[in-house]
mmCIF file of C-alpha atoms in Angstrom:
data_model
loop_
_atom_site.group_PDB
_atom_site.id
_atom_site.type_symbol
_atom_site.label_atom_id
_atom_site.label_comp_id
_atom_site.label_asym_id
_atom_site.label_seq_id
_atom_site.Cartn_x
_atom_site.Cartn_y
_atom_site.Cartn_z
ATOM 1 C CA MET V 1 13.730 -5.059 -25.132
ATOM 2 C CA LEU V 2 13.532 -6.581 -21.650
ATOM 3 C CA ALA V 3 10.592 -8.873 -21.039
ATOM 4 C CA SER V 4 8.507 -9.191 -17.859
ATOM 5 C CA LYS V 5 6.833 -12.288 -16.490
ATOM 6 C CA LEU V 6 3.183 -11.863 -15.546
ATOM 7 C CA GLU V 7 0.907 -14.203 -13.600
ATOM 8 C CA VAL V 8 -2.634 -13.667 -14.791
ATOM 9 C CA LEU V 9 -5.416 -15.268 -12.763
ATOM 10 C CA VAL V 10 -8.553 -15.988 -14.788
ATOM 11 C CA ASP V 11 -11.987 -16.749 -13.349
ATOM 12 C CA PHE V 12 -12.566 -20.027 -15.236
ATOM 13 C CA GLY V 13 -15.046 -21.215 -12.611
ATOM 14 C CA PRO V 14 -15.199 -24.568 -10.873
ATOM 15 C CA LYS V 15 -14.399 -26.503 -14.072
ATOM 16 C CA LEU V 16 -11.801 -25.389 -16.582
ATOM 17 C CA ASP V 17 -13.053 -25.053 -20.152
ATOM 18 C CA GLN V 18 -10.086 -26.350 -22.162
ATOM 19 C CA ASN V 19 -11.383 -24.844 -25.405
ATOM 20 C CA VAL V 20 -11.547 -21.371 -23.862
ATOM 21 C CA LEU V 21 -8.088 -21.788 -22.364
ATOM 22 C CA ASP V 22 -6.571 -22.919 -25.656
ATOM 23 C CA LYS V 23 -8.231 -20.075 -27.503
ATOM 24 C CA THR V 24 -6.817 -17.591 -24.980
ATOM 25 C CA LEU V 25 -3.300 -19.022 -25.070
ATOM 26 C CA ASN V 26 -3.267 -19.074 -28.875
ATOM 27 C CA MET V 27 -4.406 -15.466 -29.034
ATOM 28 C CA LEU V 28 -1.661 -14.407 -26.639
ATOM 29 C CA LYS V 29 1.024 -16.336 -28.568
ATOM 30 C CA SER V 30 -0.051 -14.673 -31.801
ATOM 31 C CA GLN V 31 0.723 -11.190 -30.488
ATOM 32 C CA ASP V 32 3.956 -9.348 -31.229
ATOM 33 C CA GLY V 33 5.754 -8.687 -27.973
ATOM 34 C CA ILE V 34 4.656 -11.908 -26.254
ATOM 35 C CA GLN V 35 7.473 -14.461 -25.957
ATOM 36 C CA GLU V 36 5.679 -17.144 -23.976
ATOM 37 C CA ALA V 37 2.170 -17.926 -22.723
ATOM 38 C CA VAL V 38 1.506 -21.110 -20.704
ATOM 39 C CA PHE V 39 -1.079 -22.349 -18.192
ATOM 40 C CA LYS V 40 0.671 -23.193 -14.955
ATOM 41 C CA ASP V 41 -0.509 -23.820 -11.403
ATOM 42 C CA GLY V 42 -4.038 -22.515 -12.162
ATOM 43 C CA ALA V 43 -2.897 -19.250 -13.825
ATOM 44 C CA ILE V 44 -1.639 -18.043 -17.171
ATOM 45 C CA MET V 45 2.021 -17.097 -17.136
ATOM 46 C CA VAL V 46 2.989 -14.597 -19.850
ATOM 47 C CA GLU V 47 6.475 -13.411 -20.723
ATOM 48 C CA THR V 48 6.135 -10.148 -22.614
ATOM 49 C CA THR V 49 7.468 -6.718 -23.487
ATOM 50 C CA LEU V 50 3.863 -5.332 -23.640
ATOM 51 C CA PRO V 51 2.213 -3.345 -20.788
ATOM 52 C CA SER V 52 0.386 -5.575 -18.332
ATOM 53 C CA THR V 53 -2.912 -3.739 -18.985
ATOM 54 C CA GLN V 54 -2.723 -4.775 -22.624
ATOM 55 C CA ILE V 55 -2.222 -8.399 -21.635
ATOM 56 C CA LEU V 56 -5.212 -8.305 -19.268
ATOM 57 C CA ASN V 57 -7.357 -6.799 -22.042
ATOM 58 C CA ILE V 58 -6.376 -9.586 -24.445
ATOM 59 C CA VAL V 59 -7.171 -12.279 -21.866
ATOM 60 C CA THR V 60 -10.494 -10.718 -20.846
ATOM 61 C CA GLN V 61 -11.708 -10.120 -24.381
ATOM 62 C CA THR V 62 -10.636 -13.544 -25.709
ATOM 63 C CA SER V 63 -11.832 -15.673 -22.798
ATOM 64 C CA GLY V 64 -14.897 -13.660 -21.854
ATOM 65 C CA LYS V 65 -13.822 -14.169 -18.202
ATOM 66 C CA ARG V 66 -12.669 -11.843 -15.439
ATOM 67 C CA ALA V 67 -8.875 -11.599 -15.116
ATOM 68 C CA VAL V 68 -6.492 -9.961 -12.623
ATOM 69 C CA LEU V 69 -2.739 -9.594 -12.441
ATOM 70 C CA GLN V 70 -1.713 -11.841 -9.559
ATOM 71 C CA GLY V 71 2.067 -11.585 -9.834
ATOM 72 C CA PHE V 72 4.517 -9.285 -11.642
ATOM 73 C CA GLY V 73 8.134 -10.196 -12.326
ATOM 74 C CA ASP V 74 10.221 -13.144 -11.179
ATOM 75 C CA THR V 75 12.578 -11.031 -9.105
ATOM 76 C CA GLN V 76 12.028 -8.301 -6.505
ATOM 77 C CA SER V 77 8.838 -6.319 -7.241
ATOM 78 C CA ALA V 78 6.893 -3.369 -5.844
ATOM 79 C CA VAL V 79 3.573 -1.654 -6.465
ATOM 80 C CA SER V 80 1.888 1.715 -5.893
ATOM 81 C CA MET V 81 -1.831 2.411 -5.913
ATOM 82 C CA ILE V 82 -2.125 5.890 -7.416
ATOM 83 C CA SER V 83 -4.976 8.231 -6.502
ATOM 84 C CA SER V 84 -5.684 11.943 -6.387
ATOM 85 C CA GLN V 85 -5.829 11.803 -2.553
ATOM 86 C CA SER V 86 -8.639 14.386 -2.524
ATOM 87 C CA CYS V 87 -5.907 16.983 -3.059
ATOM 88 C CA CYS V 88 -6.331 18.260 -6.531
ATOM 89 C CA GLY V 89 -9.931 18.540 -7.519
ATOM 90 C CA THR V 90 -9.549 15.519 -9.814
ATOM 91 C CA ASN V 91 -10.453 11.832 -9.731
ATOM 92 C CA VAL V 92 -7.276 10.136 -10.906
ATOM 93 C CA LEU V 93 -6.839 6.444 -10.136
ATOM 94 C CA GLY V 94 -4.373 3.841 -11.238
ATOM 95 C CA VAL V 95 -1.548 1.464 -10.418
ATOM 96 C CA VAL V 96 2.172 1.455 -11.124
ATOM 97 C CA ARG V 97 4.193 -1.745 -10.751
ATOM 98 C CA PHE V 98 7.973 -1.961 -10.509
ATOM 99 C CA GLN V 99 10.216 -4.909 -11.229
ATOM 100 C CA GLN V 100 13.946 -5.210 -10.754
ATOM 101 C CA THR V 101 15.262 -7.243 -13.676
ATOM 102 C CA PRO V 102 18.213 -9.660 -13.446
ATOM 103 C CA GLU V 103 19.946 -7.476 -16.020
ATOM 104 C CA GLY V 104 19.907 -4.543 -13.546
ATOM 105 C CA SER V 105 17.270 -2.346 -15.156
ATOM 106 C CA LEU V 106 13.973 -1.428 -13.531
ATOM 107 C CA ILE V 107 10.618 -1.795 -15.330
ATOM 108 C CA ALA V 108 7.799 0.566 -14.413
ATOM 109 C CA ASP V 109 4.499 -0.739 -15.749
ATOM 110 C CA GLY V 110 1.159 0.948 -15.184
ATOM 111 C CA CYS V 111 -2.238 2.246 -16.114
ATOM 112 C CA ILE V 112 -3.691 5.518 -14.797
ATOM 113 C CA ASP V 113 -7.217 6.779 -15.495
ATOM 114 C CA GLY V 114 -8.787 10.217 -15.071
ATOM 115 C CA LEU V 115 -5.946 12.298 -16.513
ATOM 116 C CA THR V 116 -6.441 15.151 -18.947
ATOM 117 C CA PRO V 117 -5.552 14.033 -22.487
ATOM 118 C CA GLY V 118 -1.887 14.572 -23.309
ATOM 119 C CA CYS V 119 1.411 13.891 -21.582
ATOM 120 C CA HIS V 120 2.186 14.090 -17.867
ATOM 121 C CA GLY V 121 5.384 13.729 -15.849
ATOM 122 C CA LEU V 122 5.969 10.589 -13.785
ATOM 123 C CA HIS V 123 8.425 10.848 -10.858
ATOM 124 C CA VAL V 124 9.467 8.926 -7.763
ATOM 125 C CA HIS V 125 9.477 11.246 -4.708
ATOM 126 C CA GLU V 126 11.562 11.163 -1.549
ATOM 127 C CA VAL V 127 9.022 10.013 1.058
ATOM 128 C CA GLY V 128 5.899 7.931 1.348
ATOM 129 C CA ASP V 129 3.982 10.427 3.465
ATOM 130 C CA LEU V 130 0.376 10.993 2.383
ATOM 131 C CA SER V 131 -0.694 12.787 5.569
ATOM 132 C CA GLN V 132 -1.332 15.923 3.434
ATOM 133 C CA GLY V 133 -2.074 14.085 0.226
ATOM 134 C CA CYS V 134 0.413 14.679 -2.558
ATOM 135 C CA LYS V 135 1.699 17.830 -0.818
ATOM 136 C CA SER V 136 3.716 15.831 1.743
ATOM 137 C CA ILE V 137 5.677 13.440 -0.501
ATOM 138 C CA GLY V 138 8.777 15.621 -0.699
ATOM 139 C CA GLU V 139 10.907 16.474 -3.724
ATOM 140 C CA HIS V 140 11.951 14.104 -6.471
ATOM 141 C CA PHE V 141 14.087 11.197 -5.239
ATOM 142 C CA ASN V 142 17.583 12.603 -5.870
ATOM 143 C CA PRO V 143 20.331 10.908 -3.878
ATOM 144 C CA LEU V 144 23.123 12.470 -5.998
ATOM 145 C CA SER V 145 21.765 16.068 -5.653
ATOM 146 C CA ALA V 146 21.692 16.347 -9.438
ATOM 147 C CA THR V 147 19.617 18.746 -11.541
ATOM 148 C CA HIS V 148 16.381 17.586 -13.130
ATOM 149 C CA GLY V 149 16.773 15.818 -16.431
ATOM 150 C CA ALA V 150 15.499 13.188 -18.861
ATOM 151 C CA PRO V 151 15.407 9.429 -18.184
ATOM 152 C CA ASN V 152 18.197 8.847 -20.718
ATOM 153 C CA ASP V 153 20.511 11.488 -19.312
ATOM 154 C CA PRO V 154 23.670 10.421 -17.392
ATOM 155 C CA VAL V 155 23.065 9.580 -13.758
ATOM 156 C CA HIS V 156 24.701 12.854 -12.576
ATOM 157 C CA LYS V 157 22.469 14.943 -14.854
ATOM 158 C CA ARG V 158 19.041 13.664 -13.743
ATOM 159 C CA HIS V 159 17.185 12.885 -10.565
ATOM 160 C CA ALA V 160 17.071 9.166 -9.887
ATOM 161 C CA GLY V 161 13.293 9.577 -9.689
ATOM 162 C CA ASP V 162 12.940 11.134 -13.171
ATOM 163 C CA LEU V 163 10.908 8.565 -15.135
ATOM 164 C CA GLY V 164 9.855 10.865 -17.978
ATOM 165 C CA ASN V 165 6.358 11.237 -19.397
ATOM 166 C CA ILE V 166 3.271 9.098 -19.692
ATOM 167 C CA CYS V 167 0.615 10.095 -22.248
ATOM 168 C CA ALA V 168 -3.134 9.867 -21.728
ATOM 169 C CA ASP V 169 -5.512 9.215 -24.628
ATOM 170 C CA GLU V 170 -8.784 11.046 -25.238
ATOM 171 C CA SER V 171 -10.511 9.001 -22.509
ATOM 172 C CA GLY V 172 -7.923 10.101 -19.952
ATOM 173 C CA ARG V 173 -6.158 6.728 -19.697
ATOM 174 C CA ALA V 174 -2.363 6.383 -19.787
ATOM 175 C CA THR V 175 -1.012 2.862 -20.301
ATOM 176 C CA PHE V 176 2.772 2.622 -20.094
ATOM 177 C CA ARG V 177 5.830 0.442 -19.701
ATOM 178 C CA ILE V 178 9.119 2.202 -18.890
ATOM 179 C CA VAL V 179 12.580 0.634 -18.699
ATOM 180 C CA ASP V 180 14.950 2.684 -16.498
ATOM 181 C CA ASN V 181 18.659 2.043 -15.910
ATOM 182 C CA VAL V 182 19.086 4.178 -12.757
ATOM 183 C CA LEU V 183 16.381 3.364 -10.263
ATOM 184 C CA LYS V 184 16.483 0.173 -8.152
ATOM 185 C CA VAL V 185 13.436 -1.377 -6.491
ATOM 186 C CA TRP V 186 15.111 -1.662 -3.096
ATOM 187 C CA ASP V 187 15.822 2.088 -3.133
ATOM 188 C CA ILE V 188 12.213 3.149 -3.744
ATOM 189 C CA ILE V 189 10.161 0.885 -1.502
ATOM 190 C CA GLY V 190 8.557 3.154 1.137
ATOM 191 C CA ARG V 191 8.874 6.208 -1.043
ATOM 192 C CA SER V 192 6.101 7.473 -3.389
ATOM 193 C CA VAL V 193 5.400 7.929 -7.071
ATOM 194 C CA ALA V 194 3.384 10.820 -8.535
ATOM 195 C CA VAL V 195 1.952 11.913 -11.857
ATOM 196 C CA THR V 196 1.909 15.639 -12.598
ATOM 197 C CA GLU V 197 -0.549 18.028 -14.267
ATOM 198 C CA ARG V 198 1.713 18.873 -17.235
ATOM 199 C CA LYS V 199 4.331 17.374 -19.494
ATOM 200 C CA ASP V 200 7.902 17.134 -18.204
ATOM 201 C CA ASP V 201 10.296 19.227 -20.372
ATOM 202 C CA PHE V 202 13.334 17.261 -19.052
ATOM 203 C CA GLY V 203 15.116 20.391 -17.818
ATOM 204 C CA ARG V 204 15.380 21.811 -21.328
ATOM 205 C CA GLY V 205 12.896 24.657 -20.814
ATOM 206 C CA SER V 206 13.509 28.321 -20.151
ATOM 207 C CA SER V 207 11.522 28.655 -16.893
ATOM 208 C CA PRO V 208 13.266 28.414 -13.504
ATOM 209 C CA GLU V 209 11.121 25.338 -12.699
ATOM 210 C CA SER V 210 12.530 23.445 -15.669
ATOM 211 C CA ARG V 211 15.708 22.518 -13.832
ATOM 212 C CA ILE V 212 13.734 21.576 -10.730
ATOM 213 C CA ASP V 213 10.834 19.471 -11.947
ATOM 214 C CA GLY V 214 10.720 19.882 -15.720
ATOM 215 C CA ASP V 215 8.064 22.595 -15.334
ATOM 216 C CA SER V 216 5.588 19.732 -15.064
ATOM 217 C CA GLY V 217 3.427 21.376 -12.389
ATOM 218 C CA SER V 218 1.978 19.920 -9.181
ATOM 219 C CA PRO V 219 1.096 16.258 -8.713
ATOM 220 C CA VAL V 220 -2.477 15.329 -9.618
ATOM 221 C CA ALA V 221 -2.171 11.850 -8.081
ATOM 222 C CA CYS V 222 0.338 9.862 -5.993
ATOM 223 C CA GLY V 223 0.789 6.698 -4.003
ATOM 224 C CA ILE V 224 3.203 4.951 -1.626
ATOM 225 C CA ILE V 225 5.463 2.290 -3.154
ATOM 226 C CA ALA V 226 5.178 -1.071 -1.326
ATOM 227 C CA ARG V 227 6.592 -4.537 -1.823
ATOM 228 C CA SER V 228 4.503 -6.796 -4.005
ATOM 229 C CA ALA V 229 4.361 -10.417 -5.111
ATOM 230 C CA GLY V 230 6.217 -11.834 -8.041
ATOM 231 C CA VAL V 231 4.883 -14.616 -10.262
ATOM 232 C CA PHE V 232 3.462 -17.518 -8.216
ATOM 233 C CA GLN V 233 4.341 -15.874 -4.893
ATOM 234 C CA ASN V 234 0.779 -14.875 -3.934
ATOM 235 C CA PRO V 235 -1.683 -17.753 -3.363
ATOM 236 C CA LYS V 236 -4.497 -15.435 -2.210
ATOM 237 C CA ARG V 237 -7.925 -15.966 -3.781
ATOM 238 C CA ILE V 238 -10.162 -14.586 -0.968
ATOM 239 C CA CYS V 239 -9.309 -12.029 1.659
ATOM 240 C CA ALA V 240 -9.674 -13.872 4.957
ATOM 241 C CA CYS V 241 -10.463 -10.671 6.793
ATOM 242 C CA ASP V 242 -13.619 -9.699 4.900
ATOM 243 C CA GLY V 243 -14.362 -12.355 2.263
ATOM 244 C CA VAL V 244 -13.783 -10.112 -0.764
ATOM 245 C CA VAL V 245 -12.677 -12.325 -3.640
ATOM 246 C CA VAL V 246 -9.734 -11.394 -5.780
ATOM 247 C CA TRP V 247 -11.947 -10.692 -8.773
ATOM 248 C CA ASP V 248 -13.781 -7.908 -7.005
ATOM 249 C CA GLU V 249 -10.933 -6.565 -4.930
ATOM 250 C CA LYS V 250 -9.344 -4.622 -7.780
ATOM 251 C CA ASN V 251 -12.483 -2.481 -8.084
ATOM 252 C CA ARG V 252 -12.730 -1.678 -4.378
ATOM 253 C CA PRO V 253 -10.915 0.503 -1.855
ATOM 254 C CA LEU V 254 -8.359 -1.239 0.383
ATOM 255 C CA ALA V 255 -10.455 -0.335 3.403
ATOM 256 C CA GLY V 256 -13.437 1.696 4.498
ATOM 257 C CA LYS V 257 -16.757 2.424 2.841
ATOM 258 C CA GLY V 258 -17.436 0.340 -0.245
ATOM 259 C CA ARG V 259 -14.960 -2.377 0.674
ATOM 260 C CA ARG V 260 -17.343 -4.957 2.103
ATOM 261 C CA GLU V 261 -20.362 -4.765 -0.153
ATOM 262 C CA GLU V 262 -21.761 -8.244 -0.630
ATOM 263 C CA THR V 263 -20.928 -10.212 -3.739
ATOM 264 C CA LYS V 264 -22.285 -13.550 -4.864
ATOM 265 C CA GLU V 265 -19.082 -15.181 -3.658
ATOM 266 C CA LYS V 266 -19.298 -13.553 -0.212
ATOM 267 C CA ARG V 267 -22.984 -14.461 0.264
ATOM 268 C CA CYS V 268 -21.957 -18.089 -0.212
ATOM 269 C CA CYS V 269 -19.241 -17.702 2.372
ATOM 270 C CA LYS V 270 -20.905 -17.619 5.791
ATOM 271 C CA LYS V 271 -19.195 -17.709 9.172
ATOM 272 C CA GLU V 272 -19.360 -20.833 11.285
ATOM 273 C CA THR V 273 -19.732 -20.795 15.080
ATOM 274 C CA HIS V 274 -18.219 -23.565 17.175
ATOM 275 C CA ASN V 275 -18.093 -23.382 20.978
ATOM 276 C CA ASP V 276 -19.001 -19.684 20.784
ATOM 277 C CA VAL V 277 -15.983 -19.034 18.587
ATOM 278 C CA VAL V 278 -16.725 -17.504 15.194
ATOM 279 C CA LYS V 279 -14.528 -18.905 12.385
ATOM 280 C CA PRO V 280 -14.383 -17.413 8.891
ATOM 281 C CA CYS V 281 -15.000 -20.048 6.250
ATOM 282 C CA CYS V 282 -13.081 -18.149 3.578
ATOM 283 C CA ARG V 283 -9.656 -19.500 2.669
ATOM 284 C CA VAL V 284 -6.591 -17.526 1.754
#
């Protein structure tokens, strides 16, 4: 199975505890599905066939420190922040990351919370238009005008955007890692990805909708697909615009209310004034 390279940034503090680092690396190396785990340039680089969420859980639980995924893949990558967009009476949130592998396949890796337990369809849609929430993202991405199908179907018998199903546990969380041989990262940047209310039947059902969308129902959450950083391509630790540190950023909206609540790190980062010009002290 194809492996992904992950750059995991860990909040070790001002002084690295070598014992904690060694314990974390040894735990990672002991796991099936992890091919390599090394400390490099201030981060842990992991080569693995496991979902990134599982890697972050291992690092967090073993080290007792906060951890974030700073880079995904060593080739062209993309990311989508999934949310219910206030469209569906639900509170679904998550992230899907895409990596184009040197072998030609695409890896879709993600974690989505707030789903009803069970399986849900995951599809790339034509456009990245959220002006009407998930209602304005268009149909499934389907450049060959094919009928709806399963991810393993021939290219002319499935939509390019048909990624199959992801399954949520009893808590409503779906953690997944999909390898697809049709989609390419450069074809989906600027489009959108959505998760649906029901399981995708892969076009094998008896209803008219089966050949259209797998009778999977309406999207319950969606997000625009944007370029993202690969391993060691993103040096950011603090957002220069508002001082939010990388550790807190993953739990906050990208903008608006709730973004700029003070943290310990931000309170220590005051603005300096020189010749009536205000300079932020936070570094990128």
